[in-house]
Short mmCIF file of C-alpha atoms and ligand atoms in Angstrom, two decimals:
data_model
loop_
_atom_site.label_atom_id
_atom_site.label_comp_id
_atom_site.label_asym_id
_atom_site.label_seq_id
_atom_site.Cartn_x
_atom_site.Cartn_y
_atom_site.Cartn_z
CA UNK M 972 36.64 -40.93 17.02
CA UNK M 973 33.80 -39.27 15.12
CA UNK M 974 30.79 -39.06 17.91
CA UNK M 975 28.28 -41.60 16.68
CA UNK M 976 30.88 -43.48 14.90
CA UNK M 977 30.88 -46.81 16.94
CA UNK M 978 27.26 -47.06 15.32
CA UNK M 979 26.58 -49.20 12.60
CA UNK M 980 23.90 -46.71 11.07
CA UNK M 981 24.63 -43.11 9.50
CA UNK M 982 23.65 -40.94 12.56
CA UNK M 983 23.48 -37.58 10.48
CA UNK M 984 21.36 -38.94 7.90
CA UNK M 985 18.79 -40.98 10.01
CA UNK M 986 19.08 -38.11 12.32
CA UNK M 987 17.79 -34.68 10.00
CA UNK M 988 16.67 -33.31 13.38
CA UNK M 989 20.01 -32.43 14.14
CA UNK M 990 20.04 -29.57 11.65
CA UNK M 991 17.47 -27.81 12.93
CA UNK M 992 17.30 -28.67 16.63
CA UNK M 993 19.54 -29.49 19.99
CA UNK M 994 16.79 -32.47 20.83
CA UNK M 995 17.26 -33.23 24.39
CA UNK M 996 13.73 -34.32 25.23
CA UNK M 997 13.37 -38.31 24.01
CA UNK M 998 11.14 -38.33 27.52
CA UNK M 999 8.89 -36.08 26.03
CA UNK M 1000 7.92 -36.98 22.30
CA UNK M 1001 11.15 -38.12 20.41
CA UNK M 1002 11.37 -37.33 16.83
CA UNK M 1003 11.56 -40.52 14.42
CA UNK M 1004 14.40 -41.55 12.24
CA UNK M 1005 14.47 -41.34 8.72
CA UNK M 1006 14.38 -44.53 7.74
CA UNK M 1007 10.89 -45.12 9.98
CA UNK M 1008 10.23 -41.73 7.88
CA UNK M 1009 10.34 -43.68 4.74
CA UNK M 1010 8.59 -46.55 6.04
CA UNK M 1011 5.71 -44.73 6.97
CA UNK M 1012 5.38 -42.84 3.00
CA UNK M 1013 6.21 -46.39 1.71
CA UNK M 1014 3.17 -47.87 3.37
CA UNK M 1015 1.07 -44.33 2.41
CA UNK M 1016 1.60 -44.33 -0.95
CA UNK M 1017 1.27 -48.85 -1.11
CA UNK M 1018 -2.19 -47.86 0.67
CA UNK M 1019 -3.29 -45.08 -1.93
CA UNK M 1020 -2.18 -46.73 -5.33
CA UNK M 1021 -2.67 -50.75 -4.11
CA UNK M 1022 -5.44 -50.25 -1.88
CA UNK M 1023 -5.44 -53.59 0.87
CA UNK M 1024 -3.54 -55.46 -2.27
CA UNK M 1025 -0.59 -55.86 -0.67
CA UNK M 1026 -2.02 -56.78 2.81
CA UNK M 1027 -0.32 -60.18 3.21
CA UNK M 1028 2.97 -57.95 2.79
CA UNK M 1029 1.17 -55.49 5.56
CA UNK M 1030 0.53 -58.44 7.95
CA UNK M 1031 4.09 -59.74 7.30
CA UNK M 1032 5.55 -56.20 8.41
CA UNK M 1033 3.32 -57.07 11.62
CA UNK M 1034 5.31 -60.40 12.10
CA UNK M 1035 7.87 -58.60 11.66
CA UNK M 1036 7.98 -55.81 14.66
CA UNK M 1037 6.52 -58.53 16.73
CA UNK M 1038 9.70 -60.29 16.48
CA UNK M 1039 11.73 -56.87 16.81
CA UNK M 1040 9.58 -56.76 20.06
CA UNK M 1041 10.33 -60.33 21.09
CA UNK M 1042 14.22 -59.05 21.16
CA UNK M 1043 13.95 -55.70 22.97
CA UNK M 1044 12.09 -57.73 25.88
CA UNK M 1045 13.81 -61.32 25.24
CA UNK M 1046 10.12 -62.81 25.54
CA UNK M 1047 8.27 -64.79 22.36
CA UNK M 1048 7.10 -62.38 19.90
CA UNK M 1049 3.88 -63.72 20.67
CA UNK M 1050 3.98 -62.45 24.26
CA UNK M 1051 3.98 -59.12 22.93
CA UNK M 1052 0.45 -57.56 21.79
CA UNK M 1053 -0.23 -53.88 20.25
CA UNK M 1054 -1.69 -51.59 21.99
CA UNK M 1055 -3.01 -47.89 21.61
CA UNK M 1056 -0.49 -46.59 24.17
CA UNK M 1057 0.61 -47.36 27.19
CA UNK M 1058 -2.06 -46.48 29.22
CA UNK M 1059 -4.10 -48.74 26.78
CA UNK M 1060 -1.86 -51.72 27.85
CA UNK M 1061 -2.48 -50.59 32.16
CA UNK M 1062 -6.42 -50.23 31.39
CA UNK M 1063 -6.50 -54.14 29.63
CA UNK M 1064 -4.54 -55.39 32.37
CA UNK M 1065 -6.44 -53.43 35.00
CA UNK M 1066 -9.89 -54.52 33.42
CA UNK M 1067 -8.90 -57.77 33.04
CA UNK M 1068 -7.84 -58.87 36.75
CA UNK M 1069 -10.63 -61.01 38.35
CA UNK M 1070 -10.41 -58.67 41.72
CA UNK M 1071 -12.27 -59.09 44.99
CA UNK M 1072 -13.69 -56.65 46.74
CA UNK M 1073 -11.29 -55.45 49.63
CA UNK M 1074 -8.04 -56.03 46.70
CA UNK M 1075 -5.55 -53.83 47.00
CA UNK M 1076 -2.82 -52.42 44.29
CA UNK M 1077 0.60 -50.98 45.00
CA UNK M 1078 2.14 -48.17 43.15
CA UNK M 1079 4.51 -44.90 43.93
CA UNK M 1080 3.68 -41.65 44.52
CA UNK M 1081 5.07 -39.56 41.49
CA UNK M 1082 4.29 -42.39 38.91
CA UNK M 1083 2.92 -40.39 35.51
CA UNK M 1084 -0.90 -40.54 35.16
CA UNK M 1085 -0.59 -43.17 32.66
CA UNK M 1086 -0.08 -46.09 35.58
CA UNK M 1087 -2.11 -44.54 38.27
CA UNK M 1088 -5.50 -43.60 36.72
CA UNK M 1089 -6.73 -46.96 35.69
CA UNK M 1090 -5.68 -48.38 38.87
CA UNK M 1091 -7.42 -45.44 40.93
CA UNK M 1092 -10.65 -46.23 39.03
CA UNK M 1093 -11.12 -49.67 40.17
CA UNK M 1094 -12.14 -47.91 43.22
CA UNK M 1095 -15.41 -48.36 41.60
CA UNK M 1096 -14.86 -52.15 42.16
CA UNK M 1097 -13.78 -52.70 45.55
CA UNK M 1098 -10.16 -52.14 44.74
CA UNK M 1099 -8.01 -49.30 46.47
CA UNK M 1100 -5.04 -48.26 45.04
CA UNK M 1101 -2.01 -47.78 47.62
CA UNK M 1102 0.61 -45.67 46.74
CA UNK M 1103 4.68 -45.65 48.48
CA UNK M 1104 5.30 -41.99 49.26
CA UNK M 1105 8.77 -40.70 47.70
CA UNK M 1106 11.85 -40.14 50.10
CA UNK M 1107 13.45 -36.67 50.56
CA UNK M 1108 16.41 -38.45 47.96
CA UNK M 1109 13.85 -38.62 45.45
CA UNK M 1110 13.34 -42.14 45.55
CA UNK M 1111 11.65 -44.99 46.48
CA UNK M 1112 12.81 -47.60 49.50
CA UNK M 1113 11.87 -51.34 49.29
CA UNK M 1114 11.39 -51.62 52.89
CA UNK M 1115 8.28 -48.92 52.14
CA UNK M 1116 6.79 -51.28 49.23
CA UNK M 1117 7.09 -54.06 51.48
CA UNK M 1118 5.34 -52.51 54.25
CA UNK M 1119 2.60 -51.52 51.83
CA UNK M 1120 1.70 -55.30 51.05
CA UNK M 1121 -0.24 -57.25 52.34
CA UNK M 1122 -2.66 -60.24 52.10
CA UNK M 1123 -4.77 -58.74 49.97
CA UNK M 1124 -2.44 -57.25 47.62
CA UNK M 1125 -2.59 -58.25 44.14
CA UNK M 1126 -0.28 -55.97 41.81
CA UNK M 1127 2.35 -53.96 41.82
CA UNK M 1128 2.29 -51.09 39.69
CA UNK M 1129 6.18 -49.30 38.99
CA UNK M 1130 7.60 -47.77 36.34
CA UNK M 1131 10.85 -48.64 35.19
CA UNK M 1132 12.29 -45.45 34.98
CA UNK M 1133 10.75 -42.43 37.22
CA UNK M 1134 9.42 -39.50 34.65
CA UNK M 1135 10.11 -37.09 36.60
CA UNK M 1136 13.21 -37.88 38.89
CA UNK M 1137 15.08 -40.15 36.21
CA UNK M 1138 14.99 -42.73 39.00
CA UNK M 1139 15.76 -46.38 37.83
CA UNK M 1140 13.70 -48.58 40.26
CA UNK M 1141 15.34 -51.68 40.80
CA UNK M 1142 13.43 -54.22 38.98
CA UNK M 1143 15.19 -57.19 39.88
CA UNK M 1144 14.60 -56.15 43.66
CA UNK M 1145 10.70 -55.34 43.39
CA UNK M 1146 9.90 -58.83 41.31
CA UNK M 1147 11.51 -60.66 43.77
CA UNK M 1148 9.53 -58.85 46.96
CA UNK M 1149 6.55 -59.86 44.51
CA UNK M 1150 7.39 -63.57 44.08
CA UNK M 1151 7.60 -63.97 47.58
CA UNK M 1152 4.52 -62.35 48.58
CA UNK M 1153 2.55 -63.83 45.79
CA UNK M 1154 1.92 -60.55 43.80
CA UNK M 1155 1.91 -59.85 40.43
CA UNK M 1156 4.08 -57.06 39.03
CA UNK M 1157 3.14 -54.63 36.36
CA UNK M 1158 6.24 -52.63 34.77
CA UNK M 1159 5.43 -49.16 32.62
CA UNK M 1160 8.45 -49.61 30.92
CA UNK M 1161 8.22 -46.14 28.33
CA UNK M 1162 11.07 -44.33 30.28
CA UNK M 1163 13.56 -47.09 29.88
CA UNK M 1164 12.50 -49.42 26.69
CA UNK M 1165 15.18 -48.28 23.68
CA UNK M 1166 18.13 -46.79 26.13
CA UNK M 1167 18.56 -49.63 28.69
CA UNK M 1168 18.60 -53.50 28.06
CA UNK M 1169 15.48 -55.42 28.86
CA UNK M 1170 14.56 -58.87 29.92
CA UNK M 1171 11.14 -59.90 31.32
CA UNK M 1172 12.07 -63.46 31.95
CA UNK M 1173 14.69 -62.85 33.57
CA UNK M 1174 13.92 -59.59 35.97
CA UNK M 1175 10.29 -61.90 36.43
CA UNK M 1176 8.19 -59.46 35.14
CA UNK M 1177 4.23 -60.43 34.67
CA UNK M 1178 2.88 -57.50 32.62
CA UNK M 1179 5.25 -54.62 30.63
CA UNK M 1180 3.81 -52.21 28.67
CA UNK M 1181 5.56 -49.24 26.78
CA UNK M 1182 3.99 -46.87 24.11
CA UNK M 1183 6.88 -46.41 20.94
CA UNK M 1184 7.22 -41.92 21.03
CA UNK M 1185 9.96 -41.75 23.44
CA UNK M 1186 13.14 -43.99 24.14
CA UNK M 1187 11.63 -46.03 21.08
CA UNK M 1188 11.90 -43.66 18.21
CA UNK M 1189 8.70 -44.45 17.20
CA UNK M 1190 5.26 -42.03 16.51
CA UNK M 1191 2.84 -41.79 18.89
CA UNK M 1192 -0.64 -43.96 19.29
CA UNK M 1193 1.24 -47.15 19.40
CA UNK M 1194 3.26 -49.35 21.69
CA UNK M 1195 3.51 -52.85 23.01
CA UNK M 1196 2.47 -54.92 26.10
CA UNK M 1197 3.82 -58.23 27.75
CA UNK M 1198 2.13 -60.61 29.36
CA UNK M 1199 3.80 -62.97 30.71
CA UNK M 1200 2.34 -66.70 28.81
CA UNK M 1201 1.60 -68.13 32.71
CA UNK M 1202 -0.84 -65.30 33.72
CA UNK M 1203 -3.43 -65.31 30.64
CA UNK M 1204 -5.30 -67.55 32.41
CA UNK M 1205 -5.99 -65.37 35.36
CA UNK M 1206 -7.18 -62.91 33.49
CA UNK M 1207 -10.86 -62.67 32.06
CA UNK M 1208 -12.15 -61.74 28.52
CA UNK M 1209 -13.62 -58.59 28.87
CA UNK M 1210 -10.76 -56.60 26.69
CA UNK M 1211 -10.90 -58.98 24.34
CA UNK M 1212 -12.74 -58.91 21.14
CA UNK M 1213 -12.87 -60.63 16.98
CA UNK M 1214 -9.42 -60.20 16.33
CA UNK M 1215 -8.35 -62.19 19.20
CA UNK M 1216 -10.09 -65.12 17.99
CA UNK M 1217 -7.92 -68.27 17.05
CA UNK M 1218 -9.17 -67.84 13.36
CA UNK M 1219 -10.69 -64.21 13.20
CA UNK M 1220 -11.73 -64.70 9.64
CA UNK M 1221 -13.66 -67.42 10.08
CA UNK M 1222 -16.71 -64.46 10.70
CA UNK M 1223 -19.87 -66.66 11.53
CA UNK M 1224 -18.08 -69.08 14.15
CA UNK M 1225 -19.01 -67.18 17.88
CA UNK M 1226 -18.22 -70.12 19.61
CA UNK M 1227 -14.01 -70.65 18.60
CA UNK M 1228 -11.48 -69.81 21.69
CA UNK M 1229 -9.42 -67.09 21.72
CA UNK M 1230 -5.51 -67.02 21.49
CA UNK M 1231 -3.52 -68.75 23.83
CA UNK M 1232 -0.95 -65.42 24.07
CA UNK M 1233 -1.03 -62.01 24.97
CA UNK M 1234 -2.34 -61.89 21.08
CA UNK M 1235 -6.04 -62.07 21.94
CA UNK M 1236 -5.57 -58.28 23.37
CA UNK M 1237 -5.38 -57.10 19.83
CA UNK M 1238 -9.51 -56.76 19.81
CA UNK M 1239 -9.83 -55.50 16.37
CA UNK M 1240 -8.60 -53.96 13.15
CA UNK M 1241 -4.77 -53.38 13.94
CA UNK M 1242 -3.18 -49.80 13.08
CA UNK M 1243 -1.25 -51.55 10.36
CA UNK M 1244 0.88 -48.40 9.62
CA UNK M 1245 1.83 -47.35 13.08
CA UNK M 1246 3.13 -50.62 13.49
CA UNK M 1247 5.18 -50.88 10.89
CA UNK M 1248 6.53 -47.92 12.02
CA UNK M 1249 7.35 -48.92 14.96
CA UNK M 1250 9.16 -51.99 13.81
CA UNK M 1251 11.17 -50.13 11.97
CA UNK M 1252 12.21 -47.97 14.86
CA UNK M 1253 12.85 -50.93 17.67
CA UNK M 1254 14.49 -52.47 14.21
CA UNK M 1255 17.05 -49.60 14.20
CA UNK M 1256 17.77 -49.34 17.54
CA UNK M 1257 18.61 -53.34 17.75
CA UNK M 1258 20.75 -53.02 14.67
CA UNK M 1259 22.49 -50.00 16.53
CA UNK M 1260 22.68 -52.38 19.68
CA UNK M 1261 20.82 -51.59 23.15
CA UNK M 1262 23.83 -52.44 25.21
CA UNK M 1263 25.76 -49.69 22.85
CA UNK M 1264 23.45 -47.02 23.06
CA UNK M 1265 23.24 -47.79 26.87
CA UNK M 1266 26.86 -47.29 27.42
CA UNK M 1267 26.54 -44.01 25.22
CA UNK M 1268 23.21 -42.49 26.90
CA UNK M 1269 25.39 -43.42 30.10
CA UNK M 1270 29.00 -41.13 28.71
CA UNK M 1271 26.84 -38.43 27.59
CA UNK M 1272 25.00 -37.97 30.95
CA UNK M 1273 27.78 -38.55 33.10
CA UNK M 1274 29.33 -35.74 31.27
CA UNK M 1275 26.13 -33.42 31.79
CA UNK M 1276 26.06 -34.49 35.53
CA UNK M 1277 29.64 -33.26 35.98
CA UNK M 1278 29.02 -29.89 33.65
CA UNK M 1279 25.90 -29.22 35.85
CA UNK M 1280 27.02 -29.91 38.83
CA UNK M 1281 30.08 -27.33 37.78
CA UNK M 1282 27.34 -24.40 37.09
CA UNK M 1283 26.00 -24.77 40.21
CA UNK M 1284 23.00 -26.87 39.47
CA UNK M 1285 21.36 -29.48 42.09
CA UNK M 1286 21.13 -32.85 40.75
CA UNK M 1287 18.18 -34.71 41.41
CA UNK M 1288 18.43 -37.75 39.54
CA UNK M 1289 20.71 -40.59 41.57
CA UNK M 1290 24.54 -40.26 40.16
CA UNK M 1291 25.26 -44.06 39.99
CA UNK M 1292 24.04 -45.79 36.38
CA UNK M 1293 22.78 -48.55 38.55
CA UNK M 1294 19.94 -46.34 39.96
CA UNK M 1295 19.25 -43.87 36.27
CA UNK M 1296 19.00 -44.05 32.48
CA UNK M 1297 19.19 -41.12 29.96
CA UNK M 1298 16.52 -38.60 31.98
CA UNK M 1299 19.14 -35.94 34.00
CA UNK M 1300 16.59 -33.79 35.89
CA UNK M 1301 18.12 -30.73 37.95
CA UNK M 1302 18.01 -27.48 39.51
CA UNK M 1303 19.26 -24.35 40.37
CA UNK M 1304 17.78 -21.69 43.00
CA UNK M 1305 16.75 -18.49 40.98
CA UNK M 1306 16.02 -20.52 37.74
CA UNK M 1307 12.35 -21.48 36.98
CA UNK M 1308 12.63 -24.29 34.20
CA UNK M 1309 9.53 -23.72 32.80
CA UNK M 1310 10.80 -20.28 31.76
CA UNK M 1311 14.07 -21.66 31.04
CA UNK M 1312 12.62 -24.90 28.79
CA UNK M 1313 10.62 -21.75 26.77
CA UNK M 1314 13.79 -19.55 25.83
CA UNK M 1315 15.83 -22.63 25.53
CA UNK M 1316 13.21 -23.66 22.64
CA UNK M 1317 13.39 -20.38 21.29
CA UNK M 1318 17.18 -21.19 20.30
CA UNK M 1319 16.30 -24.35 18.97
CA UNK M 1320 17.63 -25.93 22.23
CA UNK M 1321 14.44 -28.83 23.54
CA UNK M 1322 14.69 -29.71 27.19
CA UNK M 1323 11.71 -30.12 29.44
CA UNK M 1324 10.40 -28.94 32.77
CA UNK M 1325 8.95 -31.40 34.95
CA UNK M 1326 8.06 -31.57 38.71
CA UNK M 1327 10.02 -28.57 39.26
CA UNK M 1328 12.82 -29.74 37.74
CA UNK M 1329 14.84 -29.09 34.09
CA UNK M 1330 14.59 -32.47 32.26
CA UNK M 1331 17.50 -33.14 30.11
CA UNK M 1332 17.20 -36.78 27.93
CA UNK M 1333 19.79 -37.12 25.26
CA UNK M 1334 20.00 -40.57 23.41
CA UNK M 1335 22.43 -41.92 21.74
CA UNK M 1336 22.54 -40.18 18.71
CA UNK M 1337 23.33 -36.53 20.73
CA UNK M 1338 27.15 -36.12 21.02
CA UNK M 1339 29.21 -33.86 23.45
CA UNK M 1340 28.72 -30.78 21.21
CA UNK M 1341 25.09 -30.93 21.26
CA UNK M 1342 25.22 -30.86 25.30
CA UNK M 1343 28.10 -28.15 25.25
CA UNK M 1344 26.01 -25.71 23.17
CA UNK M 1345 23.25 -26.08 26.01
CA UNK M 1346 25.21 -25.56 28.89
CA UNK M 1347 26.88 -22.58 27.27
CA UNK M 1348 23.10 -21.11 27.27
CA UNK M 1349 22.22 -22.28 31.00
CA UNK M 1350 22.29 -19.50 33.68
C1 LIG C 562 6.31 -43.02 32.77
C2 LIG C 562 5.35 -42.67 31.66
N1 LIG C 562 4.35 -43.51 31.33
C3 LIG C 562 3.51 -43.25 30.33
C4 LIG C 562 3.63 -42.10 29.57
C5 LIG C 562 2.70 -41.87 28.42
O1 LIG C 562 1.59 -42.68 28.44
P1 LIG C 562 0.77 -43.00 27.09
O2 LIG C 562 1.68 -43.79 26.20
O3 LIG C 562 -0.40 -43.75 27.54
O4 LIG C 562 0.42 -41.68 26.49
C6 LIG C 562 4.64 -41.17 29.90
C7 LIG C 562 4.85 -39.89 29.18
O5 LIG C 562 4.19 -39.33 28.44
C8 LIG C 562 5.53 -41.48 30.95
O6 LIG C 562 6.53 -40.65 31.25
#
């Protein structure tokens, strides 16, 4: 079988990247497909020969990555707001919290900056931020979260999928350690959104957010956030601003309510474009099929896991698909990946170094070759 070929879309020509480049670095910034491409020169040109003409058509390519949205997390499309980036969907949940003084918030050690600063900043308010240190496996034990909680715990803070490590923390596990205690649990769900299946309802998660540049396909400067319908009403107004009125065009009326969904997050003017965009992308990938492009993200790593392992190379992301997604971080003594990552990019070969570590992250489009022509380069 052609590599690819299971797909329903035409990897080579979605995919031009693969002319120039070996792209193994969708943790980093991912390129976008071609069709997201066109989408975005579609809406360009609309913009500089129709000026807002078209706008219902604009708002109606909203609806529509809403409801692309909806699917990827199996929530109502109206669950799902637009943020900035990620950190942009932490900060309104983070400002938006009634806290206590004497609060506490849970996260992990090696989280990316994204889902630590705005939680570290409510110092300011009373709130400390606690954090689960790593084990010497490179991950993170529940019996360690637990012992971090306590009665004045309100959040969790986790990403899905460890930046650094590849680590796949074990969602299911942490909402249910939540439930229990009577926490809520935020999910920064970039590392994992577009390779692995998601379902909020059903893993219990309160809050997800996810910018669209990595696993997503998507440019950068946009990205979604959950909330789950039942906590909106714990959290206050302050984020929230005219376009997350009920009506937001009826201008001169202060006193309406705001939306009854994560909706009334969108504060003002919405970056129409980036959107679209990103509907297109998250479009793409459910036409390709998540569960599809998990199994391949899950072939093609296994593969690199056994090639590395054959050159020698520690592996530091956990072996079992149960506990990783596409990110294969490793290392070798004698080889500094940062010097590595550089001469690898000078032959057109993009990996990443990170924490010490050479990040690998092929999706689904890579095939075998792709990964053979690295290896072949790696000391
Ligand atoms: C786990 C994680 N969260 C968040 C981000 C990015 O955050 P933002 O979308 O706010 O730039 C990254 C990588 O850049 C990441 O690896």
């Amino acid at each position: 079988m052609v590599p690819g070929s299971e797909f329903s879309i035409d990897i080579r020509s979605e995919f031009p990247i693969k002319e120039q480049y070996v792209f193994l670095n969708h943790a980093g910034v991912a390129p976008i497909p071609a069709s997201t491409q066109t989408a975005i020169t579609e809406f360009a040109r609309d913009a500089a020969e129709e000026g807002p003409a078209n706008y219902p058509a604009w708002l109606h390519g909203m609806a529509r990555a809403r409801e692309a949205a909806g699917e990827l997390l199996r929530c109502r499309p109206d669950d799902v707001c637009f943020v900035h980036n990620t950190t942009h969907g932490v900060l309104i949940i983070a400002n938006s919290i009634r806290w206590r003084e004497g609060d506490n918030v849970v996260g992990f050690e090696h989280e990316f900056p994204a889902n630590i600063h705005p939680w570290r900043n409510l110092r300011e308010r009373g709130v400390e931020l606690r954090l689960v240190p790593e084990k010497a496996d490179f991950r993170y034990s529940l019996d360690d979260l637990l012992a971090a909680i306590d009665a004045r715990t309100r959040l969790v803070a986790v990403s899905w999928v460890e930046y650094g490590t590849g680590t796949r923390n074990d969602l299911a596990a942490i909402a249910e350690i939540c439930r229990k205690r009577g926490v809520r649990l935020f999910v920064d769900a970039i590392q994992g959104l577009g390779v692995l299946p998601m379902d909020v309802q059903a893993y219990g998660i309160d809050f997800l957010a996810a910018d669209g540049h990595k696993w997503l396909l998507a440019p950068e400067g946009c990205g979604i956030l959950y909330v789950r319908p039942e906590c909106i009403d714990d959290l206050n107004l302050s984020m929230c601003g005219w376009c997350g009125l009920r009506n937001p065009q009826d201008y001169d009326n202060y006193e309406q309510e705001y939306k009854p969904t994560a909706k009334r997050f969108e504060e003002g003017s919405h970056n129409l474009m980036t959107i679209h965009a990103l509907g297109c992308s998250m479009r793409l990938l459910l036409d390709a099929g998540i569960e599809k492009i998990a199994e391949r993200v899950l072939e093609l790593t296994d593969w690199l896991m056994e090639n590395l392992l054959a050159k020698g190379y520690d592996i530091v992301t956990p072996r079992s698909w149960r506990d990783r997604a596409g990110i294969v971080s490793a290392r070798k003594s004698g080889v500094d990946p940062v010097e590595l990552a550089k001469s690898l990019q000078e032959k057109k070969i993009l990996v990443a170094a990170r924490r010490g570590f050479l990040r690998i992250s092929p999706h689904f489009y890579n095939d075998f070759e792709e990964l053979q022509r690295l290896l072949n380069l790696l000391p």
